[in-house]
Coordinates of C-alpha atoms and ligand atoms in Angstrom, one line a residue:
M1 CA 102.3 184.7 111.5
A2 CA 100.3 186.8 108.7
V3 CA 103.0 190.2 109.4
S4 CA 105.2 188.2 107.0
F5 CA 102.8 188.7 104.2
P6 CA 102.2 191.1 101.8
I7 CA 99.2 193.5 102.7
S8 CA 96.9 192.2 99.7
S9 CA 97.7 188.4 100.4
Y10 CA 96.8 189.0 104.2
F11 CA 93.4 190.2 103.0
T12 CA 93.1 187.6 100.6
A13 CA 94.2 184.8 103.1
I14 CA 91.2 186.6 105.3
F15 CA 88.9 186.6 103.5
I16 CA 89.4 183.4 101.8
I17 CA 89.8 181.5 105.4
S18 CA 86.5 182.9 106.6
R19 CA 85.0 182.0 103.4
L20 CA 86.2 178.7 104.0
M21 CA 85.1 178.8 107.5
S22 CA 81.6 179.3 106.4
I23 CA 81.9 176.8 103.7
I24 CA 82.2 174.4 106.3
G25 CA 80.0 175.6 108.6
I26 CA 82.7 176.5 111.5
S27 CA 82.8 179.9 111.4
K28 CA 81.8 179.9 115.2
H29 CA 83.9 177.1 116.6
W30 CA 87.1 178.8 114.9
N31 CA 89.9 179.0 117.0
N32 CA 93.2 179.4 115.0
K33 CA 95.1 177.4 117.2
L34 CA 93.4 173.8 116.8
L35 CA 93.6 174.5 112.5
P36 CA 97.1 174.2 110.8
P37 CA 97.8 177.2 109.1
L38 CA 97.0 178.1 105.8
D39 CA 98.7 181.1 105.1
N40 CA 101.4 179.4 102.5
I41 CA 98.8 178.5 99.9
T42 CA 96.3 181.7 100.6
D43 CA 97.5 183.7 97.5
K44 CA 97.1 180.3 95.2
L45 CA 93.7 180.1 96.5
S46 CA 91.4 181.7 94.0
L47 CA 87.9 183.0 94.2
D48 CA 88.2 184.7 90.7
P49 CA 85.2 183.9 88.9
S50 CA 86.3 182.4 86.2
A51 CA 88.4 180.1 87.8
I52 CA 85.2 179.5 89.9
E53 CA 83.2 178.8 86.4
S54 CA 86.0 176.6 84.9
A55 CA 86.0 174.2 87.9
S56 CA 82.3 173.9 87.5
Q57 CA 82.3 172.8 84.4
D58 CA 83.2 169.5 82.5
F59 CA 83.7 168.1 79.1
G60 CA 80.3 166.6 79.5
H61 CA 78.5 169.8 79.9
I62 CA 76.1 167.9 81.7
V63 CA 76.5 168.6 85.3
K64 CA 77.8 172.2 87.1
S65 CA 79.1 171.9 90.7
I66 CA 80.4 175.2 92.0
P67 CA 83.3 174.7 94.2
K68 CA 83.6 177.6 96.9
A69 CA 87.5 178.4 95.8
V70 CA 89.8 176.6 93.2
L71 CA 93.3 176.0 94.3
Q72 CA 96.3 176.7 92.3
P73 CA 99.1 175.2 93.7
S74 CA 102.7 175.5 92.9
S75 CA 104.0 172.4 95.1
I76 CA 102.8 169.5 96.1
A77 CA 103.5 171.0 99.7
D78 CA 100.6 173.4 98.5
I79 CA 97.9 170.3 98.1
A80 CA 99.0 168.7 101.5
S81 CA 98.8 171.8 102.9
L82 CA 95.0 172.7 101.5
I83 CA 94.4 168.8 102.4
N84 CA 96.0 169.1 106.1
F85 CA 93.7 171.9 106.7
S86 CA 90.6 170.4 105.6
Y87 CA 91.4 167.3 107.6
N88 CA 92.1 169.0 111.0
S89 CA 89.0 171.2 110.4
S90 CA 86.0 169.8 112.7
I91 CA 84.0 170.0 109.9
P92 CA 86.4 168.7 106.6
F93 CA 85.3 170.8 103.5
T94 CA 85.7 168.5 100.4
I95 CA 89.1 168.5 97.3
A96 CA 88.7 167.6 94.1
A97 CA 91.9 167.2 92.0
K98 CA 91.1 168.4 88.3
G99 CA 93.1 166.7 85.9
H100 CA 91.9 168.1 82.3
G101 CA 88.4 167.7 83.2
H102 CA 87.7 165.9 80.9
S103 CA 85.3 163.9 82.6
V104 CA 81.6 163.7 81.5
R105 CA 79.4 163.7 85.0
G106 CA 81.2 166.0 87.5
Q107 CA 83.6 163.7 88.7
A108 CA 86.1 166.3 89.1
M109 CA 83.9 168.9 90.9
A110 CA 83.1 169.9 94.3
N111 CA 80.3 171.4 95.2
D112 CA 81.0 174.0 97.5
G113 CA 84.7 172.6 98.3
V114 CA 87.6 173.2 96.9
V115 CA 88.7 172.2 93.5
V116 CA 92.5 171.7 92.9
D117 CA 93.3 172.5 89.3
M118 CA 96.4 170.4 88.6
T119 CA 97.0 172.2 85.6
S120 CA 98.7 174.8 87.3
M121 CA 101.4 172.7 88.7
K122 CA 102.9 172.1 85.3
K123 CA 104.3 176.2 85.5
H124 CA 106.1 175.4 88.7
R125 CA 108.1 172.2 87.8
N126 CA 111.1 173.9 86.3
G127 CA 111.6 170.9 83.4
T128 CA 111.2 168.1 86.3
G129 CA 107.4 167.3 85.3
I130 CA 108.6 164.6 83.0
W131 CA 111.6 163.1 84.0
V132 CA 113.4 160.5 81.4
S133 CA 115.6 158.0 83.5
N134 CA 119.3 156.8 82.4
Y135 CA 118.8 154.4 79.5
G136 CA 115.1 155.3 79.1
V137 CA 114.0 152.6 80.6
Y138 CA 111.2 154.9 82.9
A139 CA 109.9 158.0 83.2
D140 CA 108.7 160.1 86.1
V141 CA 105.8 161.8 85.5
G142 CA 104.0 164.6 87.3
G143 CA 100.3 163.5 87.8
E144 CA 99.6 166.9 86.4
Q145 CA 101.1 166.5 82.9
L146 CA 99.2 165.7 79.8
W147 CA 99.5 162.5 78.0
I148 CA 101.0 164.0 74.7
D149 CA 103.4 166.1 76.8
V150 CA 104.4 162.5 78.3
L151 CA 104.6 161.3 74.4
N152 CA 107.0 164.2 73.1
A153 CA 109.4 164.2 76.0
T154 CA 110.2 160.6 75.9
L155 CA 110.3 160.5 72.2
K156 CA 113.5 162.6 72.7
H157 CA 115.3 159.8 74.1
G158 CA 114.0 157.2 71.3
V159 CA 111.2 156.2 73.6
A160 CA 107.7 156.3 74.9
P161 CA 105.4 154.2 77.2
V162 CA 103.3 151.4 75.9
S163 CA 99.9 151.5 76.8
W164 CA 98.1 154.6 75.8
T165 CA 94.5 156.2 75.5
D166 CA 93.3 157.2 72.1
Y167 CA 93.2 160.7 73.2
L168 CA 96.1 162.2 74.6
Y169 CA 94.9 165.7 75.8
L170 CA 94.1 163.9 79.4
T171 CA 96.4 164.0 82.4
V172 CA 98.6 161.0 84.0
G173 CA 96.6 161.6 87.5
G174 CA 92.7 161.6 85.4
T175 CA 93.5 158.5 83.6
L176 CA 95.4 156.3 86.4
S177 CA 92.4 157.1 88.7
N178 CA 90.2 155.5 86.0
G179 CA 92.3 152.9 83.7
G180 CA 93.0 154.3 80.6
I181 CA 92.7 151.9 78.4
S182 CA 93.1 151.8 74.1
G183 CA 94.0 149.5 71.2
Q184 CA 96.7 148.6 73.6
S185 CA 95.4 147.0 76.4
F186 CA 94.8 143.4 75.0
R187 CA 98.4 143.2 74.7
Y188 CA 100.2 145.5 77.1
G189 CA 96.8 146.2 79.8
P190 CA 95.4 149.5 80.9
Q191 CA 97.6 152.4 81.7
I192 CA 97.2 151.3 85.4
S193 CA 98.9 148.0 84.4
N194 CA 102.2 150.3 83.7
V195 CA 102.8 151.9 86.6
Y196 CA 106.1 151.0 88.5
E197 CA 105.9 153.6 91.7
M198 CA 103.4 156.4 92.7
D199 CA 103.7 159.6 95.1
V200 CA 100.1 159.9 96.7
I201 CA 99.0 162.7 99.2
T202 CA 96.1 160.7 100.8
G203 CA 93.2 161.9 102.6
K204 CA 94.7 162.8 105.4
A205 CA 97.7 164.8 104.3
E206 CA 100.4 162.2 104.4
I207 CA 102.6 162.2 101.4
V208 CA 103.6 158.5 100.6
T209 CA 105.4 156.8 97.7
C210 CA 104.0 153.6 96.6
S211 CA 104.6 150.9 94.8
P212 CA 104.0 147.2 94.6
N213 CA 106.5 146.7 97.2
K214 CA 106.1 149.6 99.4
N215 CA 103.2 150.8 101.0
S216 CA 101.2 148.6 98.3
E217 CA 97.2 148.7 99.6
L218 CA 97.6 152.8 98.5
F219 CA 99.4 151.7 95.5
Y220 CA 96.7 149.3 94.4
A221 CA 94.1 151.2 95.9
A222 CA 95.0 154.5 94.0
L223 CA 95.0 152.9 90.5
G224 CA 91.9 152.9 89.3
G225 CA 90.2 154.5 92.6
L226 CA 88.5 157.1 91.2
G227 CA 90.5 159.6 92.8
Q228 CA 89.0 158.5 96.5
F229 CA 92.2 158.0 98.4
G230 CA 94.9 160.3 97.7
I231 CA 96.2 162.7 94.7
I232 CA 98.8 161.3 92.4
T233 CA 101.2 163.9 92.1
R234 CA 103.5 161.8 90.4
A235 CA 104.0 158.4 88.6
R236 CA 106.9 155.9 87.2
V237 CA 105.7 154.7 83.7
P238 CA 108.0 151.8 82.2
L239 CA 108.9 152.8 78.4
E240 CA 110.3 150.4 75.3
P241 CA 112.0 151.6 72.1
A242 CA 109.5 154.1 70.4
P243 CA 108.8 152.8 66.6
K244 CA 108.6 155.0 63.8
R245 CA 105.9 154.6 61.9
V246 CA 103.1 152.4 61.6
K247 CA 101.0 150.3 59.3
W248 CA 97.3 151.1 60.4
I249 CA 94.3 148.6 58.5
R250 CA 90.5 148.7 58.7
M251 CA 88.3 145.8 57.6
L252 CA 84.7 146.1 57.5
Y253 CA 82.4 143.0 58.5
N254 CA 78.5 142.7 58.3
D255 CA 78.4 139.5 60.4
F256 CA 78.9 140.4 64.2
T257 CA 80.0 136.8 65.1
A258 CA 82.9 136.7 62.8
F259 CA 84.1 139.9 63.8
T260 CA 84.0 139.4 67.0
R261 CA 85.5 135.9 66.4
D262 CA 88.6 137.6 64.2
Q263 CA 89.0 140.3 67.2
E264 CA 89.4 137.3 69.8
L265 CA 91.7 135.7 67.4
L266 CA 94.0 138.5 67.1
I267 CA 93.9 139.4 70.7
S268 CA 95.1 135.8 71.6
I269 CA 98.4 136.7 70.4
N270 CA 99.3 139.0 72.9
G271 CA 102.8 138.5 74.9
R272 CA 104.1 141.5 76.0
H273 CA 107.3 140.5 74.3
D274 CA 106.1 138.6 71.1
S275 CA 107.0 140.3 67.9
H276 CA 104.3 138.3 66.0
A277 CA 101.4 140.1 68.1
L278 CA 99.3 142.9 66.8
D279 CA 100.3 146.4 68.6
Y280 CA 96.6 147.8 68.7
L281 CA 93.3 146.7 68.2
E282 CA 90.1 148.0 68.5
G283 CA 86.7 147.9 66.7
S284 CA 83.7 150.5 66.1
L285 CA 79.9 150.4 64.4
L286 CA 79.2 152.1 61.3
M287 CA 75.5 153.0 61.0
D288 CA 73.5 154.9 58.7
H289 CA 74.0 158.1 59.3
G290 CA 75.7 159.6 56.0
S291 CA 79.5 159.6 55.9
P292 CA 81.4 156.7 57.4
D293 CA 83.5 158.8 59.0
N294 CA 82.8 160.6 62.5
W295 CA 84.5 163.6 64.5
R296 CA 86.7 161.4 66.1
S297 CA 88.0 160.0 62.9
S298 CA 88.3 160.4 58.9
F299 CA 89.9 156.9 58.0
F300 CA 88.7 155.9 54.7
P301 CA 89.7 157.9 51.3
P302 CA 87.0 159.8 49.8
K303 CA 86.5 157.2 46.5
H304 CA 85.4 154.2 48.7
H305 CA 83.1 156.5 50.5
P306 CA 80.3 155.2 48.0
K307 CA 80.9 151.7 48.5
I308 CA 81.0 151.7 52.2
T309 CA 78.1 153.8 52.3
S310 CA 76.0 152.0 50.4
S311 CA 77.0 148.8 52.3
I312 CA 75.8 150.3 55.5
T313 CA 72.6 150.7 54.1
N314 CA 71.9 147.5 52.8
H315 CA 73.4 146.4 56.5
R316 CA 72.2 148.6 58.6
I317 CA 75.2 148.0 60.8
I318 CA 78.8 147.3 59.7
Y319 CA 81.8 146.4 61.8
C320 CA 85.0 147.7 61.4
L321 CA 88.1 146.0 62.8
E322 CA 91.1 148.5 63.2
V323 CA 94.6 147.2 63.7
V324 CA 98.1 148.2 64.0
K325 CA 101.2 147.1 63.6
H326 CA 104.6 149.3 64.4
Y327 CA 107.7 149.4 62.5
D328 CA 111.0 151.2 62.1
D329 CA 114.2 150.7 60.2
Q330 CA 115.3 147.5 60.8
T331 CA 111.7 146.0 60.5
Q332 CA 110.1 148.1 57.6
N333 CA 110.5 145.4 55.1
T334 CA 109.3 142.3 57.2
V335 CA 106.4 144.5 58.4
G336 CA 103.9 143.6 55.5
K337 CA 104.7 139.9 55.4
E338 CA 103.7 139.8 59.4
L339 CA 100.9 141.5 59.0
E340 CA 99.4 139.4 55.7
Q341 CA 100.1 136.3 57.9
L342 CA 98.2 137.7 61.0
L343 CA 95.4 138.9 59.1
K344 CA 95.3 136.0 56.5
G345 CA 91.8 134.2 56.8
L346 CA 90.0 136.6 58.3
S347 CA 86.3 137.1 57.2
Y348 CA 85.7 140.6 56.5
M349 CA 83.9 141.6 53.5
P350 CA 86.1 141.0 50.4
G351 CA 87.3 144.4 48.7
F352 CA 86.7 146.1 52.3
M353 CA 90.0 146.3 53.9
F354 CA 91.8 149.6 53.6
E355 CA 95.2 150.7 54.7
K356 CA 97.5 153.4 55.9
D357 CA 100.9 154.1 56.6
V358 CA 101.6 157.0 58.8
L359 CA 103.8 158.3 61.3
Y360 CA 103.9 156.8 65.0
T361 CA 102.8 159.9 66.6
E362 CA 100.6 160.8 64.1
F363 CA 98.8 157.6 64.7
L364 CA 98.9 158.1 68.5
N365 CA 97.5 161.4 68.7
R366 CA 94.9 160.5 66.1
V367 CA 92.0 162.3 67.7
L368 CA 93.3 165.2 67.9
R369 CA 92.7 166.0 64.3
G370 CA 89.0 165.3 65.1
E371 CA 89.1 167.7 67.8
L372 CA 90.1 170.7 65.8
K373 CA 87.4 170.2 63.0
A374 CA 84.9 169.8 65.8
R375 CA 86.0 172.7 67.7
S376 CA 86.1 174.7 63.8
Q377 CA 82.0 173.4 64.0
G378 CA 81.5 174.5 67.3
L379 CA 80.6 170.9 68.1
W380 CA 83.2 170.3 71.0
D381 CA 82.1 172.1 73.6
V382 CA 78.8 170.5 73.5
P383 CA 77.0 168.1 76.1
H384 CA 79.1 164.7 75.9
P385 CA 76.5 161.8 77.5
W386 CA 78.7 159.0 77.0
L387 CA 78.0 155.3 78.2
N388 CA 81.5 153.2 78.8
L389 CA 80.7 149.7 79.4
F390 CA 82.5 146.5 80.0
I391 CA 80.6 143.0 78.6
P392 CA 81.5 139.8 79.5
K393 CA 82.6 137.9 76.0
S394 CA 79.7 135.3 76.4
Q395 CA 77.1 137.8 76.5
I396 CA 78.1 140.1 74.0
E397 CA 76.1 138.6 71.3
A398 CA 73.1 139.3 73.3
F399 CA 74.3 142.5 73.7
N400 CA 74.6 142.8 70.0
D401 CA 70.9 141.7 69.4
G402 CA 69.3 143.5 72.2
V403 CA 71.4 146.9 71.9
F404 CA 73.1 147.6 68.8
K405 CA 70.4 145.8 66.6
G406 CA 67.7 146.8 68.7
I407 CA 67.9 150.0 71.4
V408 CA 70.1 151.7 68.9
L409 CA 68.9 151.2 65.6
E410 CA 65.1 151.4 66.8
R411 CA 65.9 154.8 68.5
N412 CA 67.9 156.1 65.5
I413 CA 69.6 158.9 67.0
T414 CA 73.3 157.5 67.8
T415 CA 75.4 159.6 65.2
G416 CA 78.8 159.8 67.0
P417 CA 81.3 157.2 67.4
V418 CA 80.7 153.7 69.0
L419 CA 83.5 151.6 70.0
V420 CA 83.9 147.9 70.5
Y421 CA 86.6 146.2 71.0
P422 CA 88.1 142.9 73.6
M423 CA 90.5 142.9 76.0
N424 CA 92.2 139.9 78.3
R425 CA 91.7 140.0 81.9
K426 CA 94.8 138.9 82.7
K427 CA 96.4 142.1 81.5
W428 CA 94.7 143.8 84.7
D429 CA 95.7 143.5 88.1
D430 CA 92.5 142.7 90.6
R431 CA 94.5 144.0 93.8
M432 CA 93.3 147.7 91.6
S433 CA 90.7 149.4 92.5
A434 CA 89.4 149.0 89.1
V435 CA 86.3 147.0 88.1
I436 CA 86.2 145.0 85.6
P437 CA 84.0 141.7 84.4
D438 CA 84.9 138.3 85.6
E439 CA 85.3 136.4 82.5
E440 CA 88.7 136.1 81.0
I441 CA 88.1 138.1 77.5
F442 CA 85.6 140.9 78.0
Y443 CA 84.5 143.9 75.5
T444 CA 84.6 147.4 76.0
V445 CA 81.6 149.5 74.3
G446 CA 82.1 152.9 74.5
F447 CA 79.1 155.0 73.2
L448 CA 80.9 158.8 72.4
H449 CA 77.4 160.8 71.8
S450 CA 78.0 164.5 71.1
S451 CA 74.5 166.4 71.7
G452 CA 72.8 169.6 71.5
F453 CA 72.3 171.7 74.9
D454 CA 68.5 171.0 74.2
D455 CA 68.6 166.9 73.1
W456 CA 71.1 165.6 75.2
E457 CA 68.5 163.8 77.8
A458 CA 67.3 161.7 74.5
F459 CA 70.7 160.3 74.3
D460 CA 70.7 159.9 78.4
D461 CA 67.2 158.2 77.9
Q462 CA 69.0 156.2 75.5
N463 CA 71.9 155.2 78.3
K464 CA 69.6 154.3 80.3
E465 CA 67.3 152.0 78.3
I466 CA 70.7 150.0 77.6
L467 CA 71.3 149.7 81.4
K468 CA 67.9 148.4 82.0
F469 CA 68.1 146.2 79.3
C470 CA 71.4 144.5 80.8
E471 CA 70.1 144.3 83.8
E472 CA 66.8 142.4 82.6
A473 CA 69.2 139.8 80.3
G474 CA 71.4 139.1 82.9
I475 CA 74.5 140.7 81.0
G476 CA 77.0 141.2 83.7
V477 CA 78.4 144.7 82.2
K478 CA 80.6 147.0 84.8
Q479 CA 80.8 150.7 83.5
Y480 CA 83.8 152.2 83.1
L481 CA 84.2 155.8 83.7
P482 CA 81.2 155.2 86.2
H483 CA 78.5 156.9 86.9
F484 CA 76.1 156.6 89.5
T485 CA 74.1 158.9 91.7
S486 CA 73.4 156.2 94.9
K487 CA 75.6 154.1 97.1
D488 CA 73.5 150.7 96.5
E489 CA 74.5 150.8 92.8
W490 CA 78.3 151.8 93.7
V491 CA 77.8 148.9 96.0
H492 CA 76.5 147.0 93.2
H493 CA 79.1 148.0 91.2
F494 CA 82.0 147.2 93.1
G495 CA 80.5 143.9 93.9
S496 CA 83.1 141.6 95.5
K497 CA 85.5 144.8 96.1
W498 CA 83.3 147.1 97.8
E499 CA 84.5 145.8 100.8
T500 CA 88.2 146.5 100.3
F501 CA 87.4 149.6 98.3
Q502 CA 85.3 151.0 101.7
Q503 CA 88.3 149.8 104.1
R504 CA 90.7 151.6 102.0
K505 CA 88.6 154.9 101.9
F506 CA 88.3 154.4 105.9
Q507 CA 92.1 154.2 105.9
F508 CA 93.2 156.8 103.7
D509 CA 90.6 159.2 103.6
P510 CA 88.7 158.5 106.7
K511 CA 87.1 162.6 106.7
M512 CA 85.6 161.7 103.1
I513 CA 87.3 164.6 101.6
L514 CA 88.5 163.7 98.4
S515 CA 86.9 163.3 94.7
P516 CA 83.2 164.1 96.1
G517 CA 82.1 164.7 92.5
Q518 CA 82.5 160.3 92.2
R519 CA 79.1 160.5 94.7
I520 CA 80.5 157.5 96.1
F521 CA 81.1 158.4 99.5
N522 CA 79.6 162.0 99.2
N523 CA 76.0 161.2 97.6
N524 CA 73.6 162.8 99.4
Ligands
FAD601 P1 89.6 164.6 85.1 O1 88.4 164.6 84.4 O2 90.2 165.9 86.0 O3 89.2 163.8 86.6 C1 89.0 162.8 86.4 C2 88.9 162.3 87.9 O4 90.0 161.8 88.4 C3 88.1 163.2 88.9 O5 87.6 162.3 90.0 C4 89.2 163.9 89.2 O6 88.9 164.1 90.6 C5 90.4 162.9 89.5 N1 91.6 163.4 89.3 C6 92.2 164.2 88.3 N2 93.3 164.0 88.6 C7 93.9 163.1 89.8 C8 95.1 163.2 90.5 N3 96.6 164.0 89.9 N4 95.3 162.1 91.3 C9 93.9 162.1 91.9 N5 92.7 162.1 91.2 C10 92.7 162.7 90.3 N6 89.9 157.0 79.0 C11 90.2 155.9 78.3 O7 90.5 155.2 79.1 N7 90.4 155.6 77.1 C12 90.3 156.9 76.3 O8 90.6 156.4 74.9 C13 89.8 157.9 76.2 N8 89.4 158.4 75.5 C14 89.2 160.0 75.8 C15 88.6 160.9 75.0 C16 88.0 161.9 75.6 C17 87.7 163.1 73.9 C18 87.7 162.2 76.2 C19 86.6 163.8 77.1 C20 88.0 161.6 77.4 C21 88.5 160.4 76.9 N9 88.7 159.7 78.0 C22 89.3 158.0 77.6 C23 88.1 159.4 79.5 C24 89.3 160.1 80.5 O9 90.6 159.0 80.6 C25 89.0 160.2 81.9 O10 87.4 160.8 81.7 C26 89.7 161.1 82.4 O11 89.6 161.0 84.3 C27 90.0 162.4 82.0 O12 91.5 162.9 82.7 P2 91.2 164.1 83.3 O13 92.8 164.7 83.4 O14 90.7 165.3 82.4 O15 90.6 164.1 84.2

């Protein structure tokens, strides 16, 4: 077999195989008749220090786990070969797909295992990484593709997906393994509710096409499945005609009850095809830390900064309700009236409504500006001790009192964005692995902290205090992008879904090979 290989590849192969054997501790049992061939991918397995270093880190800059090798696949078969090799080894080694590495707690890492650098697939797709169907009804997109590239490719056909994340430099496989939420979720559901079909390579190295009608167990398992059941190599996502521009409005509140009442009123109009509905709704906190803008967003006209700042100083926390309505040539004369109707009677502070009119693409790609600014100040590649939560509507007041007005103001360290906005449970599908609260309306709260390398623990302590407060107050929070270190915590997190989650793991990845960085089944 090996003789058909170039000499250098041959020696690399031998070296890597022996390294893998030593990783998995089976050198004594090594019997090449019992193991599947790895020759076809050895030249794509890298031991290069820079590849290893990059696979040992993520956006969080908190966890570091060093893999033994990094696979830079050029085809789906390469990924399947690697999984097959591990699956058929007497002691399998772990494998993590790494999308864009924008997890914050090592979720895409594989300590002593192999990381699959999904982005290397992009170079080998030969233009097939994003394919738009006739009439622009759906797109087939590679799991390694960034959402920004999906946006740009689909816009060429005048169409676009409907459900987004705030930030577009995330991979399709990465967000579908979690949820993919943003201000569109109240109306269209998260991104995992907007998938027709997927190709998934399971932990048994089977390449399976799945959908609600075909291999549906794997389909629902993988959506929000934290990478536990397979590596997503293709997703078919629905498209709709893309608008040209958006009216983008922010309104400020000093009263949390009025803020949430208005948010809930607005998301009650949520029909997918209801032209009266808003296209996006989010919310955030403004606190007494200087400018009303933060790294993620600069929205308010500078001339209004003094009055906003003084209002924040007076009230300590101001709540910002943010909405968007799309428009195009046909609706440009009516969009203003529509919005006026929708926002009539809301209880924001008089004189505290601000409006922008921007291109649809500028709106969707809004966080990029924040990223570029943070990068220019050396504030991007820093620790990110984030905490993202889902909170039942019935307990959001208690959360405001105990957490925002209690813990956060008391500790006085939160400078980064804090998001607070509701969504509708009915837009999620309970068969999916994603975990959300039981109530029909629930809020997402995101503490998106950036910190220095020396002080991230202060934010982490605050996060822990928030979780402890919720537990003691009986607030039924669920973590989004969850991070736990013990199996008990995972069992608690999944609640009534745990049995199914575990069964699916036994079915699709019985040797516990995939996504060890989540520390669900590999948490020792
Ligand atoms: P990675 O971090 O590389 O991987 C995440 C997990 O998915 C890992 O367990 C990994 O093994 C697994 N995985 C990766 N690719 C695949 C695949 N193809 N098949 C199966 N499993 C796979 N999330 C939101 O929902 N909404 C937001 O608005 C939002 N904004 C964000 C903004 C920023 C600046 C950042 C850093 C993150 C944001 N996130 C948001 C969180 C983000 O969606 C998740 O962290 C997501 O996992 C990142 O995608 P990624 O491609 O970087 O995945």
